[in-house]
Amino acid sequence: MHTVDFEFRKEIIKEDFSLSYCYQCGTCSSVCPVALATDGVYNPRKIIEESLLGLKDLLLTEQNPNVWLCSTCQMCVEKCPQNVFLTEIFENLKNKIVQTGESYPDTFKTQAKAVLENGLALSPTPPIIRRREELKLPKVETADSKEIKKLLNATNFVEKTHLNGGKK
Ligand code: SF4
Ligand code: SF4
């Protein structure tokens, strides 16, 4: 049994008012490639419904459906007849999951660590660098990683993203 959290509902609607325009037509789920690939296990309409109902536990703790599966392809946003900014709403939910210390996929932690260490989420591997050189593409530039590390340490990035632990 899941309880409605009115404060949570108010908070997510305030963060993105387009959420309140949804009339549950299901177009988003019908065009979503991840919904198709997972036989509907991933279901953006349902995430929006749970958000409208303020079902905080389902969204943040159980993550059912799992908002991290969204590939941010924007198909749903393009087709939604009510101009609901689904991907913005999902981004807000992901931020809340991390802020509240709930578990989130290791792949995002790996990317966060890469940003911390190299200043890039996906560092170019030697084959990528070689291929870029062959194609005469410019060198991939990034800001000084020491500066990035300094900034991230000053803003408690490791603690905020729970890179040292958090719920499992
Ligand atoms: S397409 Fe838009 S209006 Fe329809 S269910 Fe999805 S978010 Fe709601
Ligand atoms: S942005 Fe996410 S929810 Fe929307 S269609 Fe793409 S994968 Fe599905």
Short mmCIF file of C-alpha atoms and ligand atoms in Angstrom, two decimals:
data_model
loop_
_atom_site.label_atom_id
_atom_site.label_comp_id
_atom_site.label_asym_id
_atom_site.label_seq_id
_atom_site.Cartn_x
_atom_site.Cartn_y
_atom_site.Cartn_z
CA MET A 1 0.00 0.00 0.00
CA HIS A 2 1.52 3.30 -1.05
CA THR A 3 0.60 6.55 0.58
CA VAL A 4 0.08 9.88 -1.12
CA ASP A 5 2.57 12.52 -0.03
CA PHE A 6 0.88 15.86 -0.72
CA GLU A 7 3.96 17.92 0.15
CA PHE A 8 6.08 15.91 -2.28
CA ARG A 9 3.40 16.28 -4.96
CA LYS A 10 3.30 20.05 -4.43
CA GLU A 11 7.08 20.22 -4.60
CA ILE A 12 7.45 18.40 -7.92
CA ILE A 13 4.60 20.33 -9.54
CA LYS A 14 6.22 23.57 -8.36
CA GLU A 15 9.54 22.49 -9.88
CA ASP A 16 7.89 21.84 -13.25
CA PHE A 17 4.34 23.06 -13.64
CA SER A 18 3.87 21.25 -16.97
CA LEU A 19 3.35 18.09 -14.89
CA SER A 20 -0.12 19.31 -13.96
CA TYR A 21 -1.18 19.44 -17.65
CA CYS A 22 -0.98 15.64 -18.09
CA TYR A 23 -4.32 13.96 -18.78
CA GLN A 24 -2.88 10.42 -18.88
CA CYS A 25 -3.46 9.77 -22.59
CA GLY A 26 -0.48 7.37 -22.74
CA THR A 27 1.04 8.82 -25.92
CA CYS A 28 4.42 9.12 -24.17
CA SER A 29 4.53 5.40 -23.42
CA SER A 30 3.36 4.45 -26.90
CA VAL A 31 6.26 6.30 -28.57
CA CYS A 32 8.95 5.48 -25.98
CA PRO A 33 11.67 3.17 -27.40
CA VAL A 34 12.64 2.00 -23.89
CA ALA A 35 9.01 1.07 -23.11
CA LEU A 36 8.99 -0.89 -26.37
CA ALA A 37 12.30 -2.63 -25.65
CA THR A 38 11.23 -3.59 -22.11
CA ASP A 39 7.70 -4.73 -23.04
CA GLY A 40 6.21 -1.89 -21.03
CA VAL A 41 8.15 -2.57 -17.82
CA TYR A 42 9.53 0.93 -18.25
CA ASN A 43 6.54 3.22 -18.55
CA PRO A 44 6.89 7.03 -18.65
CA ARG A 45 3.13 7.61 -18.34
CA LYS A 46 3.18 5.70 -15.07
CA ILE A 47 6.07 7.78 -13.69
CA ILE A 48 4.06 10.90 -14.50
CA GLU A 49 0.96 9.40 -12.85
CA GLU A 50 2.91 8.52 -9.70
CA SER A 51 4.31 12.06 -9.69
CA LEU A 52 0.82 13.55 -9.97
CA LEU A 53 -0.29 11.36 -7.09
CA GLY A 54 2.76 12.18 -4.95
CA LEU A 55 3.77 8.54 -4.56
CA LYS A 56 7.19 9.38 -3.20
CA ASP A 57 8.19 5.86 -2.04
CA LEU A 58 7.43 4.33 -5.41
CA LEU A 59 9.31 7.04 -7.26
CA LEU A 60 12.38 7.52 -5.06
CA THR A 61 12.85 4.32 -3.06
CA GLU A 62 11.33 1.50 -5.10
CA GLN A 63 11.98 3.30 -8.39
CA ASN A 64 9.13 1.44 -10.01
CA PRO A 65 9.13 2.15 -12.93
CA ASN A 66 12.82 2.92 -12.91
CA VAL A 67 13.31 6.52 -14.02
CA TRP A 68 17.02 5.84 -14.67
CA LEU A 69 16.07 3.78 -17.71
CA CYS A 70 15.02 6.89 -19.62
CA SER A 71 17.48 7.47 -22.47
CA THR A 72 16.46 11.16 -22.72
CA CYS A 73 15.71 10.70 -26.41
CA GLN A 74 12.89 13.31 -26.09
CA MET A 75 10.40 11.36 -28.25
CA CYS A 76 7.76 11.61 -25.53
CA VAL A 77 8.30 15.35 -25.12
CA GLU A 78 7.92 15.88 -28.87
CA LYS A 79 4.69 13.90 -29.06
CA CYS A 80 2.96 14.84 -25.80
CA PRO A 81 -0.26 16.71 -26.73
CA GLN A 82 -0.10 18.63 -23.46
CA ASN A 83 3.52 19.78 -23.74
CA VAL A 84 4.53 18.05 -20.55
CA PHE A 85 8.32 18.29 -20.11
CA LEU A 86 8.74 14.67 -19.12
CA THR A 87 12.54 14.60 -19.27
CA GLU A 88 12.80 17.70 -17.04
CA ILE A 89 10.47 16.09 -14.53
CA PHE A 90 12.52 12.88 -14.66
CA GLU A 91 15.70 14.85 -14.14
CA ASN A 92 14.20 16.45 -11.03
CA LEU A 93 13.24 12.99 -9.75
CA LYS A 94 16.76 11.66 -10.35
CA ASN A 95 18.22 14.60 -8.45
CA LYS A 96 15.88 13.85 -5.55
CA ILE A 97 16.92 10.18 -5.56
CA VAL A 98 20.57 11.20 -5.25
CA GLN A 99 19.88 13.97 -2.72
CA THR A 100 17.93 11.66 -0.43
CA GLY A 101 20.69 9.02 -0.56
CA GLU A 102 18.59 6.39 -2.31
CA SER A 103 20.45 3.95 -4.53
CA TYR A 104 21.14 4.83 -8.12
CA PRO A 105 22.83 2.87 -10.90
CA ASP A 106 26.56 2.24 -10.65
CA THR A 107 27.07 3.43 -14.19
CA PHE A 108 26.20 7.00 -13.12
CA LYS A 109 28.60 6.70 -10.18
CA THR A 110 31.31 5.62 -12.60
CA GLN A 111 30.60 8.69 -14.71
CA ALA A 112 30.59 10.95 -11.65
CA LYS A 113 33.99 9.52 -10.63
CA ALA A 114 35.30 10.09 -14.15
CA VAL A 115 34.23 13.75 -13.97
CA LEU A 116 35.99 14.04 -10.62
CA GLU A 117 39.20 12.45 -11.89
CA ASN A 118 39.41 13.67 -15.50
CA GLY A 119 36.89 16.49 -15.92
CA LEU A 120 34.95 14.40 -18.46
CA ALA A 121 32.12 11.91 -17.93
CA LEU A 122 33.42 9.76 -20.76
CA SER A 123 37.15 10.06 -21.24
CA PRO A 124 38.39 9.36 -24.75
CA THR A 125 40.09 5.94 -24.83
CA PRO A 126 43.34 5.39 -26.83
CA PRO A 127 41.40 3.87 -29.80
CA ILE A 128 39.06 6.90 -29.85
CA ILE A 129 42.03 9.27 -29.75
CA ARG A 130 43.76 7.33 -32.57
CA ARG A 131 40.60 7.34 -34.70
CA ARG A 132 40.11 11.07 -34.16
CA GLU A 133 43.68 11.66 -35.29
CA GLU A 134 43.15 9.53 -38.40
CA LEU A 135 40.00 11.53 -39.19
CA LYS A 136 41.92 14.75 -38.52
CA LEU A 137 39.43 15.80 -35.87
CA PRO A 138 40.53 18.37 -33.28
CA LYS A 139 41.93 17.20 -29.95
CA VAL A 140 39.25 16.82 -27.23
CA GLU A 141 39.84 19.70 -24.86
CA THR A 142 38.72 19.83 -21.26
CA ALA A 143 39.22 22.28 -18.44
CA ASP A 144 42.14 21.69 -16.09
CA SER A 145 41.13 18.57 -14.13
CA LYS A 146 42.87 19.94 -11.00
CA GLU A 147 40.59 22.99 -11.15
CA ILE A 148 37.53 20.78 -11.66
CA LYS A 149 38.53 18.64 -8.70
CA LYS A 150 39.00 21.76 -6.56
CA LEU A 151 35.51 23.02 -7.48
CA LEU A 152 33.86 19.64 -6.90
CA ASN A 153 35.60 19.23 -3.55
CA ALA A 154 34.53 22.74 -2.53
CA THR A 155 30.89 21.87 -3.32
CA ASN A 156 31.01 18.49 -1.51
CA PHE A 157 30.39 16.62 -4.75
CA VAL A 158 31.51 13.24 -3.35
CA GLU A 159 29.21 13.49 -0.31
CA LYS A 160 26.27 14.82 -2.33
CA THR A 161 26.50 12.08 -4.93
CA HIS A 162 27.14 9.40 -2.27
CA LEU A 163 30.18 8.13 -4.14
CA ASN A 164 31.52 6.80 -0.84
CA GLY A 165 28.44 4.76 -0.05
CA GLY A 166 24.72 5.51 0.38
CA LYS A 167 21.82 3.10 0.40
CA LYS A 168 22.22 -0.11 -1.59
S1 SF4 B 1 1.70 12.05 -23.51
FE1 SF4 B 1 1.65 13.81 -22.14
S2 SF4 B 1 -0.51 14.03 -21.54
FE2 SF4 B 1 -0.26 11.98 -22.41
S3 SF4 B 1 0.18 10.67 -20.63
FE3 SF4 B 1 2.15 11.27 -21.45
S4 SF4 B 1 2.69 13.13 -20.29
FE4 SF4 B 1 0.51 12.78 -20.00
S1 SF4 B 2 12.84 10.61 -23.26
FE1 SF4 B 2 12.80 8.78 -21.94
S2 SF4 B 2 10.66 8.45 -21.46
FE2 SF4 B 2 10.74 9.84 -23.21
S3 SF4 B 2 10.57 8.55 -25.02
FE3 SF4 B 2 12.76 8.80 -24.62
S4 SF4 B 2 13.37 7.11 -23.31
FE4 SF4 B 2 11.12 7.23 -23.28
#
